[in-house]
Coordinates of C-alpha atoms and ligand atoms in Angstrom, one line a residue:
M1 CA 61.5 95.2 -65.7
L2 CA 62.5 98.5 -67.3
E3 CA 63.5 98.3 -70.9
L4 CA 65.2 100.9 -73.0
N5 CA 65.4 100.3 -76.7
N6 CA 67.7 102.4 -79.0
V7 CA 67.3 105.5 -76.8
S8 CA 69.3 108.5 -78.0
H9 CA 69.3 112.1 -76.8
V10 CA 70.8 115.0 -78.6
Y11 CA 70.7 118.4 -76.8
S12 CA 70.0 121.6 -78.7
N13 CA 73.7 122.5 -78.6
G14 CA 74.4 119.3 -80.5
V15 CA 75.8 117.2 -77.6
R16 CA 74.8 113.6 -78.0
A17 CA 74.3 112.7 -74.4
L18 CA 72.7 109.3 -75.0
D19 CA 73.8 107.3 -78.1
D20 CA 71.6 104.3 -79.0
V21 CA 71.2 102.9 -75.4
T22 CA 69.5 99.5 -75.2
L23 CA 69.3 98.2 -71.7
S24 CA 67.1 95.8 -69.6
I25 CA 66.9 96.6 -65.9
P26 CA 65.4 93.9 -63.7
K27 CA 64.0 94.1 -60.2
G28 CA 66.6 94.8 -57.6
M29 CA 69.3 97.4 -57.3
F30 CA 70.9 98.3 -60.6
G31 CA 74.1 100.4 -60.8
L32 CA 74.7 102.9 -63.6
L33 CA 78.4 103.6 -63.4
G34 CA 80.2 106.3 -65.5
P35 CA 82.5 109.3 -65.3
N36 CA 81.2 112.9 -65.2
G37 CA 79.5 113.9 -68.4
A38 CA 78.9 110.3 -69.5
G39 CA 75.1 110.8 -69.7
K40 CA 73.9 109.4 -66.4
S41 CA 71.7 112.3 -65.4
T42 CA 70.3 112.5 -68.9
L43 CA 69.4 108.8 -68.7
M44 CA 67.9 109.2 -65.2
R45 CA 65.8 112.3 -66.2
T46 CA 64.7 110.4 -69.4
V47 CA 63.6 107.3 -67.5
G48 CA 61.9 109.6 -64.9
T49 CA 60.0 111.3 -67.8
L50 CA 61.5 114.7 -66.9
Q51 CA 62.7 114.9 -70.5
T52 CA 61.8 113.2 -73.7
P53 CA 64.5 111.4 -75.7
T54 CA 65.2 112.4 -79.3
S55 CA 64.5 108.8 -80.4
G56 CA 63.9 105.3 -79.0
S57 CA 61.4 103.6 -76.7
I58 CA 61.1 102.8 -73.0
T59 CA 58.8 100.4 -71.3
F60 CA 58.3 99.6 -67.6
D61 CA 56.5 96.2 -67.1
G62 CA 55.1 96.7 -70.6
L63 CA 53.9 100.3 -70.0
D64 CA 55.1 102.6 -72.8
I65 CA 56.4 105.4 -70.5
L66 CA 56.9 107.9 -73.4
Q67 CA 53.2 107.5 -74.5
D68 CA 51.9 107.5 -70.9
P69 CA 54.2 109.4 -68.6
E70 CA 51.4 110.2 -66.2
T71 CA 50.9 106.5 -65.3
L72 CA 54.7 106.1 -64.9
R73 CA 54.9 109.1 -62.5
K74 CA 52.4 107.5 -60.2
R75 CA 54.7 104.5 -59.8
L76 CA 58.0 106.5 -59.7
G77 CA 60.2 107.7 -56.8
Y78 CA 62.9 110.1 -57.8
L79 CA 65.9 111.5 -55.9
P80 CA 67.5 114.0 -58.2
Q81 CA 71.1 115.0 -58.0
D82 CA 70.2 118.5 -57.0
F83 CA 67.4 117.7 -54.5
G84 CA 66.3 121.0 -53.0
V85 CA 66.3 121.5 -49.3
Y86 CA 63.7 123.5 -47.4
P87 CA 65.4 125.3 -44.6
R88 CA 63.1 125.9 -41.7
V89 CA 60.7 123.0 -42.3
S90 CA 60.9 119.9 -40.1
A91 CA 61.4 116.5 -41.7
Y92 CA 57.9 115.4 -40.5
D93 CA 56.1 118.4 -41.9
M94 CA 57.9 118.3 -45.2
L95 CA 57.1 114.6 -45.7
D96 CA 53.5 115.3 -44.7
H97 CA 53.3 118.1 -47.2
M98 CA 54.8 116.0 -49.9
A99 CA 52.3 113.2 -49.1
V100 CA 49.5 115.7 -49.7
L101 CA 51.0 116.6 -53.1
K102 CA 51.2 112.9 -53.9
G103 CA 47.5 112.7 -53.4
I104 CA 47.4 111.0 -50.0
A105 CA 44.4 113.0 -48.7
G106 CA 43.3 111.2 -45.5
K107 CA 45.0 112.5 -42.3
G108 CA 45.2 109.0 -40.8
E109 CA 46.8 107.5 -43.9
R110 CA 49.2 110.3 -44.1
K111 CA 50.3 109.9 -40.5
D112 CA 50.9 106.2 -41.1
T113 CA 52.8 106.9 -44.2
V114 CA 55.0 109.6 -42.7
E115 CA 55.7 107.6 -39.5
T116 CA 56.6 104.5 -41.4
L117 CA 59.0 106.3 -43.7
L118 CA 60.7 108.2 -40.9
N119 CA 61.4 104.9 -39.2
Q120 CA 62.5 103.2 -42.4
V121 CA 65.2 105.7 -43.1
N122 CA 66.1 106.1 -39.5
L123 CA 65.1 109.7 -39.0
W124 CA 62.4 109.2 -36.4
D125 CA 64.4 110.7 -33.6
V126 CA 65.1 113.9 -35.6
R127 CA 61.6 114.2 -37.2
K128 CA 60.9 117.6 -35.6
K129 CA 64.2 119.1 -36.6
A130 CA 64.7 121.4 -39.6
I131 CA 66.1 119.7 -42.6
A132 CA 68.5 122.6 -43.0
G133 CA 70.4 121.3 -40.0
F134 CA 70.8 117.8 -41.3
S135 CA 74.1 116.3 -42.3
G136 CA 74.6 115.2 -45.9
G137 CA 73.8 111.6 -45.1
M138 CA 70.6 112.6 -43.2
R139 CA 69.5 114.7 -46.1
Q140 CA 70.0 111.9 -48.5
R141 CA 68.0 109.5 -46.3
F142 CA 65.3 112.2 -46.1
G143 CA 65.5 112.3 -49.9
I144 CA 64.8 108.6 -50.0
A145 CA 61.9 108.9 -47.7
Q146 CA 60.3 111.5 -49.9
A147 CA 61.0 109.3 -53.0
L148 CA 59.2 106.4 -51.3
I149 CA 55.9 108.2 -50.6
G150 CA 53.1 106.3 -52.4
N151 CA 55.0 103.0 -52.6
P152 CA 56.7 103.4 -56.0
D153 CA 58.0 100.4 -57.9
L154 CA 60.6 102.3 -59.9
I155 CA 63.1 104.3 -57.9
I156 CA 65.8 106.5 -59.4
V157 CA 68.7 107.9 -57.4
D158 CA 71.1 110.1 -59.2
E159 CA 74.7 110.3 -57.7
P160 CA 73.3 110.0 -54.1
T161 CA 76.6 109.3 -52.3
A162 CA 78.5 112.4 -53.4
G163 CA 79.9 114.1 -50.4
L164 CA 78.9 111.4 -47.9
D165 CA 81.5 110.1 -45.4
P166 CA 82.1 106.3 -45.5
E167 CA 79.8 105.5 -42.6
E168 CA 76.9 107.6 -44.0
R169 CA 77.6 106.1 -47.5
N170 CA 77.3 102.5 -46.2
R171 CA 74.2 103.3 -44.3
F172 CA 72.6 104.9 -47.3
L173 CA 73.6 102.1 -49.7
N174 CA 72.3 99.4 -47.3
L175 CA 69.0 101.2 -47.1
L176 CA 68.8 101.3 -50.9
A177 CA 69.6 97.6 -51.1
A178 CA 66.9 96.7 -48.7
I179 CA 64.4 98.8 -50.7
G180 CA 65.6 97.2 -53.9
E181 CA 64.6 93.7 -52.9
N182 CA 61.1 94.3 -54.1
V183 CA 61.3 97.1 -56.7
V184 CA 63.6 98.4 -59.5
V185 CA 66.2 100.8 -58.0
I186 CA 68.5 102.6 -60.4
L187 CA 71.6 104.0 -58.7
S188 CA 73.8 106.4 -60.8
T189 CA 77.3 106.9 -59.6
H190 CA 80.9 107.5 -60.7
I191 CA 82.2 105.5 -57.7
V192 CA 83.0 101.8 -58.5
E193 CA 82.6 100.8 -54.8
D194 CA 79.0 102.0 -54.8
V195 CA 78.0 99.3 -57.2
A196 CA 80.5 96.6 -56.5
D197 CA 79.1 95.1 -53.3
L198 CA 75.4 95.9 -53.4
C199 CA 74.1 95.8 -57.0
P200 CA 73.4 92.4 -58.5
R201 CA 73.5 94.0 -61.9
M202 CA 75.2 97.1 -63.4
A203 CA 76.1 98.9 -66.6
V204 CA 78.9 101.2 -67.5
I205 CA 78.1 104.2 -69.6
V206 CA 80.8 106.3 -71.4
Q207 CA 80.1 109.2 -73.7
G208 CA 76.4 108.2 -73.9
S209 CA 77.0 104.6 -74.9
I210 CA 76.7 101.4 -72.7
E211 CA 80.1 99.9 -72.7
L212 CA 79.6 96.9 -70.4
E213 CA 76.6 95.3 -68.7
G214 CA 76.3 92.4 -66.3
A215 CA 77.1 91.4 -62.7
P216 CA 79.7 93.6 -61.0
K217 CA 81.8 90.6 -60.0
D218 CA 82.3 89.6 -63.6
L219 CA 82.8 93.1 -64.9
I220 CA 85.1 94.5 -62.2
E221 CA 87.3 91.4 -62.2
K222 CA 87.9 91.8 -65.9
S223 CA 89.0 95.5 -65.7
Ligands
ADP1 P1 76.5 116.2 -63.8 O1 77.0 116.6 -62.4 O2 75.5 115.0 -63.7 O3 77.6 116.0 -64.7 P2 76.2 118.6 -65.0 O4 77.0 119.4 -64.1 O5 76.6 118.2 -66.4 O6 75.6 117.3 -64.3 O7 74.8 119.4 -65.2 C1 74.2 120.1 -64.1 C2 72.9 120.8 -64.7 O8 73.3 121.7 -65.8 C3 71.9 119.8 -65.3 O9 70.6 120.2 -65.0 C4 72.2 119.9 -66.8 O10 70.9 119.7 -67.5 C5 72.7 121.3 -67.0 N1 73.7 121.3 -68.1 C6 74.8 120.6 -68.1 N2 75.6 120.8 -69.2 C7 74.9 121.7 -69.9 C8 75.1 122.4 -71.1 N3 76.2 122.2 -71.8 N4 74.2 123.3 -71.5 C9 73.1 123.6 -70.7 N5 72.8 123.0 -69.6 C10 73.7 122.1 -69.1
ADP2 P1 76.5 112.8 -66.1 O1 75.3 112.8 -65.3 O2 77.0 111.4 -66.4 O3 77.6 113.6 -65.6 P2 75.0 114.3 -68.0 O4 73.8 113.5 -68.4 O5 74.8 115.4 -67.0 O6 76.2 113.3 -67.6 O7 75.6 115.0 -69.3 C1 75.9 114.3 -70.5 C2 76.4 115.3 -71.5 O8 75.3 116.1 -71.9 C3 77.5 116.3 -71.0 O9 78.4 116.5 -72.1 C4 76.7 117.5 -70.6 O10 77.5 118.7 -70.7 C5 75.6 117.5 -71.6 N1 74.4 118.1 -71.1 C6 73.7 117.7 -70.0 N2 72.6 118.5 -69.8 C7 72.6 119.3 -70.9 C8 71.7 120.3 -71.3 N3 70.6 120.6 -70.6 N4 71.9 121.0 -72.4 C9 73.0 120.7 -73.1 N5 73.9 119.7 -72.8 C10 73.7 119.1 -71.7

């Protein structure tokens, strides 16, 4: 369970991107829905300890993540909105390299990790191809594979379906839903359909404030 208590963030230009956010996020896939500029990326970066909020506290299974971001990072998988792509590197080599960076030193363990992930995200057949040649959907599935290295139990995906065609989008969301059975997955999106079918819980953020929180079937019927 991830818990945010009275979290606010004011940028140096005075923009209040998060305004007293209090939110409990249980295990499973959680949708964070909001229009552009609502504060989704700020919230994701804050939970991912890439930035420190102006005020408030955040705990993950009791761990104070602002006091101990290093411990949180060992348990975190993050797919940022602007995930960089490495042109001439194959999917296999890139994952292998990232596994080294994550501290998986043993060659055998790394091979197992990389092979399992490539199969899980359905990129085994293209593992030797350069990521640069991948479609949007393949890149996002690659992004999920890199986020899953080291078995994180908190996974953050920021606007992952932007630019995906419907088939790729469904494939990607179903992959996330399968992952989310055992861990906390936070999916940020401005697309209602992304959260409606697959997220048991969701919140709506507007201008830095949580406007609604609950099960999509209750919230979306009302609006
Ligand atoms: P989103 O697509 O989530 O709305 P933005 O386009 O607002 O994201 O932001 C893209 C990047 O630019 C982010 O890294 C963000 O930190 C930065 N950024 C956004 N707005 C500003 C701003 N007013 N001043 C400085 N940096 C900004
Ligand atoms: P979203 O991801 O929902 O589009 P963001 O978190 O990117 O929203 O942005 C929330 C607000 O904060 C916007 O008004 C944006 O311009 C502003 N913002 C984002 N990043 C920065 C930044 N680095 N510096 C200043 N303002 C920012």
